[in-house]
PDB file of C-alpha atoms in Angstrom:
ATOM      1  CA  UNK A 155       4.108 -14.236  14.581  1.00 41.00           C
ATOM      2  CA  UNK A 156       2.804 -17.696  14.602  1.00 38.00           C
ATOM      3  CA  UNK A 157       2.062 -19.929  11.439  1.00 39.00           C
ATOM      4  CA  UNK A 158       3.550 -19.267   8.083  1.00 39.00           C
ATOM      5  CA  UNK A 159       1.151 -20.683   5.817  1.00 41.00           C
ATOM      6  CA  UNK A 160       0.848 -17.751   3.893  1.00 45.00           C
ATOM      7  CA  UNK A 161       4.437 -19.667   2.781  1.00 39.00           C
ATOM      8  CA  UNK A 162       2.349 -21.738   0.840  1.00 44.00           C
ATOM      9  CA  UNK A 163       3.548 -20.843  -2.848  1.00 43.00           C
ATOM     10  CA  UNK A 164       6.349 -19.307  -1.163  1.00 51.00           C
ATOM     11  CA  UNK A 165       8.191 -18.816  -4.181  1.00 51.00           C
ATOM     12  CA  UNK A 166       4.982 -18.011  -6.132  1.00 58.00           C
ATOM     13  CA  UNK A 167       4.396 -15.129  -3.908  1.00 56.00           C
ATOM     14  CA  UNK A 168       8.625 -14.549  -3.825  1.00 57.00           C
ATOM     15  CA  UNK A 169       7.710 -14.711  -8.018  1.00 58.00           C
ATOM     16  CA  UNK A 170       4.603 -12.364  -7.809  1.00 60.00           C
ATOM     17  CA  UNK A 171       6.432  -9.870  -5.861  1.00 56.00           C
ATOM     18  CA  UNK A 172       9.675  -9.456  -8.150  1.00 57.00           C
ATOM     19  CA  UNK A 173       7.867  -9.435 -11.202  1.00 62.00           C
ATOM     20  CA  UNK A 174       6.089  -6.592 -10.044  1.00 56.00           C
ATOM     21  CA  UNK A 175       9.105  -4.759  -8.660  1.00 55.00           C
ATOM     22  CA  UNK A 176      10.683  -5.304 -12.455  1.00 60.00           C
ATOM     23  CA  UNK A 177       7.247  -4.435 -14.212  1.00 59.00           C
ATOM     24  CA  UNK A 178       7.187  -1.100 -11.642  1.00 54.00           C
ATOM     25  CA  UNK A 179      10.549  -0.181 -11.813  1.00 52.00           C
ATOM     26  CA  UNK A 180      10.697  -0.460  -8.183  1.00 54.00           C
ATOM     27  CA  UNK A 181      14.056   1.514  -6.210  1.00 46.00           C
ATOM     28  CA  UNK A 182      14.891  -1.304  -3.700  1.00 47.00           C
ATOM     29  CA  UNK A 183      13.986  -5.262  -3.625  1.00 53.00           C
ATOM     30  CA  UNK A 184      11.401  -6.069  -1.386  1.00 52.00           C
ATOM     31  CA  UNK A 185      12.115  -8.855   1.055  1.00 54.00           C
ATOM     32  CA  UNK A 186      15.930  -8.352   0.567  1.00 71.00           C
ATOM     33  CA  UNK A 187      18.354  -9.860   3.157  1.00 75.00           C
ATOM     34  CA  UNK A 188      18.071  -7.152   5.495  1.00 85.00           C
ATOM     35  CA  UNK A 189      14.412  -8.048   5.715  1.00 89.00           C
ATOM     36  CA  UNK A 190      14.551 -11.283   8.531  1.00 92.00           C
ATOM     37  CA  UNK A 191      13.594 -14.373   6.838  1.00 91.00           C
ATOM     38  CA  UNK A 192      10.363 -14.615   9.226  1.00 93.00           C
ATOM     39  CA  UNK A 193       8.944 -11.536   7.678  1.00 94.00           C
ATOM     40  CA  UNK A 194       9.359 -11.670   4.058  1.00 92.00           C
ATOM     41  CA  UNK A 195       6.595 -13.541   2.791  1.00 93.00           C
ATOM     42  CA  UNK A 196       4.267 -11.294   4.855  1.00 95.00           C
ATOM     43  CA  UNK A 197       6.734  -8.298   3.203  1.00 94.00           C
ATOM     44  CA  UNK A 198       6.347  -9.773  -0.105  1.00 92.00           C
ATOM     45  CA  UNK A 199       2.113 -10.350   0.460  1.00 95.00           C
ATOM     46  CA  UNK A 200       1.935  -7.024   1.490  1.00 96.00           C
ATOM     47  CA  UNK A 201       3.635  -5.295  -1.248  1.00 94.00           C
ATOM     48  CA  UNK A 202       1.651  -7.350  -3.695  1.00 94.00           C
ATOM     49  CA  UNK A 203      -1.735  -6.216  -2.308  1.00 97.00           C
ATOM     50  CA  UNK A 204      -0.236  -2.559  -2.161  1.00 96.00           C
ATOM     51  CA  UNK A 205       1.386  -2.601  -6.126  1.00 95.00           C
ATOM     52  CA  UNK A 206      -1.604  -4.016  -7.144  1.00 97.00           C
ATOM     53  CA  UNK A 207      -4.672  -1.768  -5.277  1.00 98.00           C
ATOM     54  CA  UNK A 208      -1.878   1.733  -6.445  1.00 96.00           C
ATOM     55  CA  UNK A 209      -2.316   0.088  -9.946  1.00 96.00           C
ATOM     56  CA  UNK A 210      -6.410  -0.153 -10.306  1.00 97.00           C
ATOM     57  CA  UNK A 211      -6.168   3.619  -8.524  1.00 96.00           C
ATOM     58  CA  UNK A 212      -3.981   4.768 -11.172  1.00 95.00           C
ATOM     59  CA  UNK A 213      -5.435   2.397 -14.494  1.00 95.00           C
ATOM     60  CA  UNK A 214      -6.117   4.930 -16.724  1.00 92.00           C
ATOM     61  CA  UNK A 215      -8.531   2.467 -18.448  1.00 94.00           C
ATOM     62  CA  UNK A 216     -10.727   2.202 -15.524  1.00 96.00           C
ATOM     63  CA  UNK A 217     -13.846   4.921 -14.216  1.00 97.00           C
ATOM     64  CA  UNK A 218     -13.276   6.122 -11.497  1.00 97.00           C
ATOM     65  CA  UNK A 219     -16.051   4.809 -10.245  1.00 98.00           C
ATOM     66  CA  UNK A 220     -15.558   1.545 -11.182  1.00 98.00           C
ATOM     67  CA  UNK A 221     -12.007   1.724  -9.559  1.00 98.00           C
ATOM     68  CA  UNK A 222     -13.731   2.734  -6.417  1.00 98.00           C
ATOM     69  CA  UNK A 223     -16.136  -0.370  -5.957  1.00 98.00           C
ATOM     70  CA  UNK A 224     -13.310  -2.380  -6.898  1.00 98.00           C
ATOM     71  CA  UNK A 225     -11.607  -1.120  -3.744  1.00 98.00           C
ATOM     72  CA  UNK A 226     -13.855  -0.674  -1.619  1.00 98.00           C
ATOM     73  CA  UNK A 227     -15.180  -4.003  -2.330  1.00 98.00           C
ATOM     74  CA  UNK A 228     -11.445  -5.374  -1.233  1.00 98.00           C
ATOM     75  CA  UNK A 229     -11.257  -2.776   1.905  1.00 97.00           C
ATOM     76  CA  UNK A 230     -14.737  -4.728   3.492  1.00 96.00           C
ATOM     77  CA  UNK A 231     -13.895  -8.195   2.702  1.00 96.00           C
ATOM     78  CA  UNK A 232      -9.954  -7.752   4.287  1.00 95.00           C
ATOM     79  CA  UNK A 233      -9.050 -10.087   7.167  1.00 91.00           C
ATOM     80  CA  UNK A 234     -13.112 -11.110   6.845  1.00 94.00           C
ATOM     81  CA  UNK A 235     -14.089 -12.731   4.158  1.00 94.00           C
ATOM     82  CA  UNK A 236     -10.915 -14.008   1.857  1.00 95.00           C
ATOM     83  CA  UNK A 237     -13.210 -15.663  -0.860  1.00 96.00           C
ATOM     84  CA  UNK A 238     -14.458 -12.273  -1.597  1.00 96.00           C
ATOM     85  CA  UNK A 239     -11.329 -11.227  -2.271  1.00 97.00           C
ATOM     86  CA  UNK A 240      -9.206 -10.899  -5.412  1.00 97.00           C
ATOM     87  CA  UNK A 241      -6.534 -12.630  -5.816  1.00 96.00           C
ATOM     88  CA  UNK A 242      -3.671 -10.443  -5.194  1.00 96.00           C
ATOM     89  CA  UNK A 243      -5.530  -9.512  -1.925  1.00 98.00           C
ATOM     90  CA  UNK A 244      -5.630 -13.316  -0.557  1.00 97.00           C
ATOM     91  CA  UNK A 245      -1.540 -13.736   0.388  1.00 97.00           C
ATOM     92  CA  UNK A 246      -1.886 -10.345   2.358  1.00 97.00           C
ATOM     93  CA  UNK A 247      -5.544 -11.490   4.072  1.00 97.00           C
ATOM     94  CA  UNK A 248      -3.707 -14.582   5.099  1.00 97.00           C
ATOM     95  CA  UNK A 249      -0.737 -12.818   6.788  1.00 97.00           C
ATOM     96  CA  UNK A 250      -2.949 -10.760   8.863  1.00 97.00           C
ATOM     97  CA  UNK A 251      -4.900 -13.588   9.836  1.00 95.00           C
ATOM     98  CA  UNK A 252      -2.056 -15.827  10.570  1.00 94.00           C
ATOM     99  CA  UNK A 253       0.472 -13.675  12.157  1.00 95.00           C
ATOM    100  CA  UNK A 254      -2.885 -11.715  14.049  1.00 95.00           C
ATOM    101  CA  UNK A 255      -2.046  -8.324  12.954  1.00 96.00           C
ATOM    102  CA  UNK A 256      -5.094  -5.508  11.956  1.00 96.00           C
ATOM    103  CA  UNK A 257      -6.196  -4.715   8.984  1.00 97.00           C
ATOM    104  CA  UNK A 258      -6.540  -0.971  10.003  1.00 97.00           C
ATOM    105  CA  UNK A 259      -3.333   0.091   7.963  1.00 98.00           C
ATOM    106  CA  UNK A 260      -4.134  -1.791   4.725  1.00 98.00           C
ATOM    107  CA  UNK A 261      -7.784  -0.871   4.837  1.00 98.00           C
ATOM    108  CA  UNK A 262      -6.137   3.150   5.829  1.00 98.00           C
ATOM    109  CA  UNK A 263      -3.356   2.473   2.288  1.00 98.00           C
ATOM    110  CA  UNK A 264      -7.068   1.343   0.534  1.00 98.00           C
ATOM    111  CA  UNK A 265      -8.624   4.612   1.481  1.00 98.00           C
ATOM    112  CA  UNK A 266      -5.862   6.913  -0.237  1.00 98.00           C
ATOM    113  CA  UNK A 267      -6.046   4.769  -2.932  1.00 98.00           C
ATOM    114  CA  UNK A 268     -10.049   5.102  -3.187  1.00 98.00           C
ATOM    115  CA  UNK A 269      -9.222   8.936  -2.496  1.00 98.00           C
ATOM    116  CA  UNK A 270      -6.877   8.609  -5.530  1.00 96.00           C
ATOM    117  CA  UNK A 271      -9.563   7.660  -8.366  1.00 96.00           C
ATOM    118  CA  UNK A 272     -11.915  10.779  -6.940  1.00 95.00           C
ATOM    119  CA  UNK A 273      -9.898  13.498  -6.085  1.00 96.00           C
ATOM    120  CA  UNK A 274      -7.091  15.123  -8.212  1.00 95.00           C
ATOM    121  CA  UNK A 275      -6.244  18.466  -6.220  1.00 97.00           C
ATOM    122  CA  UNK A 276      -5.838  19.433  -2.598  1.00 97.00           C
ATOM    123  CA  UNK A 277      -6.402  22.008  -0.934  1.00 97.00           C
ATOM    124  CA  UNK A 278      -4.119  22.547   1.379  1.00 97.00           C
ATOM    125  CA  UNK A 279      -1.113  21.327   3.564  1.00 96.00           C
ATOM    126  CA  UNK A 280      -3.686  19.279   6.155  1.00 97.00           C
ATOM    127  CA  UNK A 281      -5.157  17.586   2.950  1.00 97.00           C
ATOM    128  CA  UNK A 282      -1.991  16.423   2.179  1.00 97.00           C
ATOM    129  CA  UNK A 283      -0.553  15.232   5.062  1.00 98.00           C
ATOM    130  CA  UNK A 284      -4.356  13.539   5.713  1.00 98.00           C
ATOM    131  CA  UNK A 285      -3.209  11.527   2.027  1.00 98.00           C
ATOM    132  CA  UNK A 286      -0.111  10.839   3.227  1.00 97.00           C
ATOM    133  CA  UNK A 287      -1.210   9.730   6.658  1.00 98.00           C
ATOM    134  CA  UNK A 288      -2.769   6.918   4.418  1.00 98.00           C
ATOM    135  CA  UNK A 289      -0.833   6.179   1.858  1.00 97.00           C
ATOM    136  CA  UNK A 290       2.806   6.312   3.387  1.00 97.00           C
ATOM    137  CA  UNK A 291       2.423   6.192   7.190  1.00 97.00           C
ATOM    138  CA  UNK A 292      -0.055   3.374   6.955  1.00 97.00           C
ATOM    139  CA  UNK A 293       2.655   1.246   5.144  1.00 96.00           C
ATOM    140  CA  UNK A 294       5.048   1.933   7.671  1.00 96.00           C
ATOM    141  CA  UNK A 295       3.122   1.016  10.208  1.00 97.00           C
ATOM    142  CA  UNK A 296       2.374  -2.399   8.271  1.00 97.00           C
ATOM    143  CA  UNK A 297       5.832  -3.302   8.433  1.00 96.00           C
ATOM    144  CA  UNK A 298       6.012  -2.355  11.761  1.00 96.00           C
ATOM    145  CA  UNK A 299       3.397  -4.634  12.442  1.00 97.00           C
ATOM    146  CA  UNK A 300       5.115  -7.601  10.240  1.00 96.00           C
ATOM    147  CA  UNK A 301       8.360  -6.788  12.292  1.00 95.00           C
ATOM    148  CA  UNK A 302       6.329  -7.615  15.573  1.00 95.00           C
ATOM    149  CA  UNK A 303       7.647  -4.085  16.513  1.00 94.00           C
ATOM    150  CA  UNK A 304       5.592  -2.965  19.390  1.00 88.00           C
ATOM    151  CA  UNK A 305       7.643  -0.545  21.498  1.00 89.00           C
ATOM    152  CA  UNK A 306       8.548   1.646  18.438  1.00 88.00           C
ATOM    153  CA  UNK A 307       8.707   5.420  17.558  1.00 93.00           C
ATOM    154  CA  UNK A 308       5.203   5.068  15.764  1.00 95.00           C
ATOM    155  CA  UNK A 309       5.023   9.305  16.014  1.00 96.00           C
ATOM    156  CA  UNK A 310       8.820   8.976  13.937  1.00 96.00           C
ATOM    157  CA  UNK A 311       7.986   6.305  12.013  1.00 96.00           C
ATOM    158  CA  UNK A 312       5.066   8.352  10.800  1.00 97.00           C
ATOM    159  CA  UNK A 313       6.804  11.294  10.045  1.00 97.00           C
ATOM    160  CA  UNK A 314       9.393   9.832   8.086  1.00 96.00           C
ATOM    161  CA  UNK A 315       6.922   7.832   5.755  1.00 96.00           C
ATOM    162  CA  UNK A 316       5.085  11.384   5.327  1.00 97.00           C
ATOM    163  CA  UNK A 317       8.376  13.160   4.094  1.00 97.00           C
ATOM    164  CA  UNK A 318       9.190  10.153   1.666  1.00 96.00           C
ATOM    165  CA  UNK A 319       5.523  10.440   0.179  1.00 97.00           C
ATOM    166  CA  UNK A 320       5.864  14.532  -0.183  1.00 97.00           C
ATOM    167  CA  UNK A 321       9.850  13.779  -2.113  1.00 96.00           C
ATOM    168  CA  UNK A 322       7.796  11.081  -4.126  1.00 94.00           C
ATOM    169  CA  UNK A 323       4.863  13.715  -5.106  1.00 95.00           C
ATOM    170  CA  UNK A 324       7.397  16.120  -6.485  1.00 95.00           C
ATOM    171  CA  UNK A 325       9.634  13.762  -7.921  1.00 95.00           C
ATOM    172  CA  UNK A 326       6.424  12.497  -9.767  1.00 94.00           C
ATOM    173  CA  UNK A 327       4.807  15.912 -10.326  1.00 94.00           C
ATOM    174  CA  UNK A 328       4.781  16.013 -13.940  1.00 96.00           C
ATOM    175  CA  UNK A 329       3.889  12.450 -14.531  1.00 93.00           C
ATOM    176  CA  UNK A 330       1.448  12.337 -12.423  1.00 93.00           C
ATOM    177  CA  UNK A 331      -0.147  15.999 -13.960  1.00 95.00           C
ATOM    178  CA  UNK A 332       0.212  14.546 -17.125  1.00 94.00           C
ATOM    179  CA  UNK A 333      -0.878  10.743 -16.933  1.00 91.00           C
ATOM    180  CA  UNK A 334      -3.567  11.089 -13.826  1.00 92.00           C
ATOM    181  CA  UNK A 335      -3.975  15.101 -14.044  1.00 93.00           C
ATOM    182  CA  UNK A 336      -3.132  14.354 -10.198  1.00 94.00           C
ATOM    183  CA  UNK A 337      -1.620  17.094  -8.167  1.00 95.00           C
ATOM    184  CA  UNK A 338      -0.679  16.565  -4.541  1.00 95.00           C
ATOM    185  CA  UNK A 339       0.834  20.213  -3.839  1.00 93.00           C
ATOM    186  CA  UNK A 340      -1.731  22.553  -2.456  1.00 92.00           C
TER     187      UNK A 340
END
């Protein structure tokens, strides 16, 4: 990765992204020190854009529909246009324009989260794994990315991001019946 301007407000962004790890009661830091130094701004920009897009999917004070322009609106203007973009999505836009990595998996995390504000029951196994496709793999495949990993078990990678999303969906099951009336077990 070249340039690290999205460093500018380093500690702004290093601020942004613990706050939201306390306010989220988050299981690990992001950016610790096992994360190389070179990567954790675009860590911590990433996981900003991702807390915040999971929290308009999930605001129970927002229609649906409203929830999905938001996103959407965020999904088109990514690595594009970063005036158009909120806030919280500009650190993240910069990384991928800086370090020259796609958009594909953040605009692939956007779609489960669009997915999230419309749909509430699935199906069946391939629905699910279709979700969690999006909304794990494509994060693991972001810091993939960030890592400059190019050789890697992307197949593994994938899988293991799926299981952690199906242990998170029935670790939340009851929350999520009973705040979203979400279910994510066929």
């Amino acid at each position: 990765m070249t340039g690290r301007t999205v460093a500018q407000g380093g500690s702004g962004q290093n601020l942004a992204a613990s706050s939201l790890i306390e306010a989220n009661s988050e299981n690990f830091p992001v950016g610790s020190f096992l994360i190389p130094r070179e990567c954790r701004l675009h860590v911590h920009a990433f996981y900003v854009f991702a807390r915040q897009a999971d929290d308009i999917a999930d605001a129970p004070d927002i229609a649906a529909e409203e929830k999905v322009a938001r996103l959407e609106a965020v999904r088109r203007a990514l690595s594009v246009d970063e005036a158009s973009l909120p806030d919280w999505a500009r650190a993240y836009h910069r990384s991928l324009v800086e370090s020259g990595n796609s958009p594909a998996h953040g605009r692939d995390l956007l779609s489960a989260f669009i997915q999230d504000a419309t749909k509430s029951r699935y199906r069946d196994w391939d629905e699910v794994m279709d979700y969690c496709m999006r909304s794990a793999a494509s994060v693991g495949r972001v810091m993939l990315d960030i890592h400059g990993e190019t050789d890697a078990d992307i197949e593994g990678s994938d899988a293991l991001c799926r299981a952690l999303q199906m242990l998170n969906h029935m670790q939340d099951c009851k929350q999520d019946y009973l705040a979203l009336d979400r279910v994510y077990l066929p």
